[in-house]
Short mmCIF file of C-alpha atoms in Angstrom, two decimals:
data_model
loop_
_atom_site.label_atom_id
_atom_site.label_comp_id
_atom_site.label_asym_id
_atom_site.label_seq_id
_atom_site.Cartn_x
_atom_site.Cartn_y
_atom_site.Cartn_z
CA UNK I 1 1.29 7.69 14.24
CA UNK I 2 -0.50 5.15 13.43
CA UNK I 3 -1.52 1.25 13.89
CA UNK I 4 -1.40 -1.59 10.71
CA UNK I 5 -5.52 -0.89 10.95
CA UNK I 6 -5.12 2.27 9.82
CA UNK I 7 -2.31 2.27 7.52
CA UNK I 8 -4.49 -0.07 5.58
CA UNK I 9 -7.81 1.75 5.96
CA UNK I 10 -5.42 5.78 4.59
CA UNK I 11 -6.57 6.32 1.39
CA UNK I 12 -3.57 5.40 -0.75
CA UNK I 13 -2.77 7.20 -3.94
CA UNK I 14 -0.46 5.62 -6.91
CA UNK I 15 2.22 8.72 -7.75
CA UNK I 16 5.99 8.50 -9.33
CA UNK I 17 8.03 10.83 -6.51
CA UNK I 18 11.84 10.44 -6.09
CA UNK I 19 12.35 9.67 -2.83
CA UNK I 20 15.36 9.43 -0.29
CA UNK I 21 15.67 6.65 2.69
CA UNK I 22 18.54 6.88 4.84
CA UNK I 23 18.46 4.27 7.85
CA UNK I 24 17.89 5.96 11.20
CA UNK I 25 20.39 6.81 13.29
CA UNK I 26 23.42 6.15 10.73
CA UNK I 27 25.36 9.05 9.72
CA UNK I 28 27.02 7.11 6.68
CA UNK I 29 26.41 7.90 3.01
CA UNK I 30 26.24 4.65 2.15
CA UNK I 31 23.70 4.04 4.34
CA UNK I 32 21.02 6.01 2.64
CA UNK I 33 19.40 5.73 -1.17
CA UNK I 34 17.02 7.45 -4.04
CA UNK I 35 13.89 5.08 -3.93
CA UNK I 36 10.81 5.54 -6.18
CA UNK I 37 7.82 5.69 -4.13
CA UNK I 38 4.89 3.65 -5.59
CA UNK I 39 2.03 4.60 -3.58
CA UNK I 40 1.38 7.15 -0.72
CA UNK I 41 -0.83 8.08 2.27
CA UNK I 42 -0.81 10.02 5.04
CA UNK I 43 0.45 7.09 6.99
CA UNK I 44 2.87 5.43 4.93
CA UNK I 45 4.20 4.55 1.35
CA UNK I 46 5.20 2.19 -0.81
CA UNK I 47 8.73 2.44 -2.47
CA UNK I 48 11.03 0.60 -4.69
CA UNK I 49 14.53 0.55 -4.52
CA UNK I 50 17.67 -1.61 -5.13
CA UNK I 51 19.11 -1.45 -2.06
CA UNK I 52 18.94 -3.91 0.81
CA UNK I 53 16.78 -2.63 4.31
CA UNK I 54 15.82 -5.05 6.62
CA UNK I 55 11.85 -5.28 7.87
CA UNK I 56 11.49 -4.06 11.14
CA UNK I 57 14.57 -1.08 10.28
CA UNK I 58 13.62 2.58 11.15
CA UNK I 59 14.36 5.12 8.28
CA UNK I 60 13.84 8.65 7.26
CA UNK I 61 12.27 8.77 4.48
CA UNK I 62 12.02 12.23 2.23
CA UNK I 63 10.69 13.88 -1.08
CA UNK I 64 8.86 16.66 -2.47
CA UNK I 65 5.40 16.85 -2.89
CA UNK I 66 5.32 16.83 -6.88
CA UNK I 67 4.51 20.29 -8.27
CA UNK I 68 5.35 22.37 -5.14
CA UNK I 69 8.99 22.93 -3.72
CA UNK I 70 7.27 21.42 -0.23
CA UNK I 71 10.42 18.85 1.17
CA UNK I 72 8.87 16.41 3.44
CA UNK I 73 11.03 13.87 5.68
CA UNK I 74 9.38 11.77 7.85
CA UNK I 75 10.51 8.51 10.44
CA UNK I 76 8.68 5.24 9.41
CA UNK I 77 9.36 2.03 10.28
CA UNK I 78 10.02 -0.41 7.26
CA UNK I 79 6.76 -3.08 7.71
CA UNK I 80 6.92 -4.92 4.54
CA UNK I 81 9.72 -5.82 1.88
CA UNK I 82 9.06 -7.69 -1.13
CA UNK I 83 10.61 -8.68 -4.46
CA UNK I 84 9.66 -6.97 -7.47
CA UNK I 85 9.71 -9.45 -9.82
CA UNK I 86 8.21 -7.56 -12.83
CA UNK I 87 10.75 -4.80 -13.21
CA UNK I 88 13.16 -4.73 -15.83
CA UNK I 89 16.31 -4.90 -15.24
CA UNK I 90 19.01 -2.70 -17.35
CA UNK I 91 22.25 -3.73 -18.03
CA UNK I 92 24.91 -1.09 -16.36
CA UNK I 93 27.30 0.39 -19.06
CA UNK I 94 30.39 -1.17 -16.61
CA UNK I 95 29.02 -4.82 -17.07
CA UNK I 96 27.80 -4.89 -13.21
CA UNK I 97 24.35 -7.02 -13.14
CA UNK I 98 21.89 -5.12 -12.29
CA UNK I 99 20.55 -5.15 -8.50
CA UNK I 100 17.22 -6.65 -7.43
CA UNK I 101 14.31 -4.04 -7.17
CA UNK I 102 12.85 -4.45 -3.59
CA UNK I 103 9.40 -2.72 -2.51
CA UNK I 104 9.43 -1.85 0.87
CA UNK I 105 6.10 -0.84 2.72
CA UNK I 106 6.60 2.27 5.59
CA UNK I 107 4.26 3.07 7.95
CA UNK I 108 4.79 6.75 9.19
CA UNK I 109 5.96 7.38 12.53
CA UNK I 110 5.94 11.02 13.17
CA UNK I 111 4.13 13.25 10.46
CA UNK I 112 4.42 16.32 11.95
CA UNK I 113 1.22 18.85 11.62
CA UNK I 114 2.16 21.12 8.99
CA UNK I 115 3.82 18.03 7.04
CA UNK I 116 -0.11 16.13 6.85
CA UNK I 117 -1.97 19.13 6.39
CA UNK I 118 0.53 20.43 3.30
CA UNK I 119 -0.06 16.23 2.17
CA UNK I 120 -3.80 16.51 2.70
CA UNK I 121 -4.33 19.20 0.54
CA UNK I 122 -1.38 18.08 -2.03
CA UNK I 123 -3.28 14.46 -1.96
CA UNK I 124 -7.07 15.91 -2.14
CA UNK I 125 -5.77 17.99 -4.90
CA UNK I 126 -4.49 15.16 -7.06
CA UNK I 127 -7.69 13.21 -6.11
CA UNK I 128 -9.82 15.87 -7.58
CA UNK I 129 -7.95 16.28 -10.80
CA UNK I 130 -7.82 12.37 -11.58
CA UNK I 131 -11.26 12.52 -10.79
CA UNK I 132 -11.75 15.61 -13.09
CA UNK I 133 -9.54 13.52 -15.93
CA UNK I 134 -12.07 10.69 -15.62
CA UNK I 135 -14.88 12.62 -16.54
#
């Protein structure tokens, strides 16, 4: 998939999904995390997370398109990573301090067919009903 042009030209769309990123290639639980996904296209997303994945790391990343039981997991490479400096941070019942939210850009990889048409519709969907809400 795609170049940096068009990852920034997809039309991106600002959803709360539960997401899952496990670094490529690692078989290790500790090696993979829940992440809130921020903002999504058909060529990448935007997630938050506290865990630590360097720029430049491939991942699998996977959720469910909200409102369907459709599981996508796609490879993207991690592009961007940036503090989140606006989050709030809870204190943890055991006294740990709380981790540092990270945002981490991913540009898709390898959407498969049936993966971007089942997002297409799932995306032009939710565009029509905020649309709909608007009015």
């Amino acid at each position: 998939m795609g170049n940096l042009k068009e990852l920034a030209r997809a039309d991106r769309f600002e959803l709360q999904i539960l997401g899952k990123l496990k670094l490529e290639g690692s078989s290790a639980p500790a090696e993979s995390c829940l992440c809130n996904t921020v903002n999504i296209s058909t060529s990448g997303a935007l997630v938050e997370t506290g865990f630590i994945v360097p720029k430049g790391s491939l991942v699998k990343y996977a959720f469910t398109l909200p409102g369907t039981d459709r599981s996508v997991e796609i490879t993207g490479e991690i592009i961007r990573v940036e503090a989140v400096t606006d989050a709030p941070r809870r204190v943890r019942p055991s006294g740990e301090t709380p981790r540092k939210i990270l945002r981490y850009g991913i540009m898709f990889l390898d959407l498969n067919d049936s993966d971007r048409v089942a997002m297409d519709e799932f995306l032009t969907f939710y565009r029509k009903r905020n649309e709909h809400q608007r009015t």
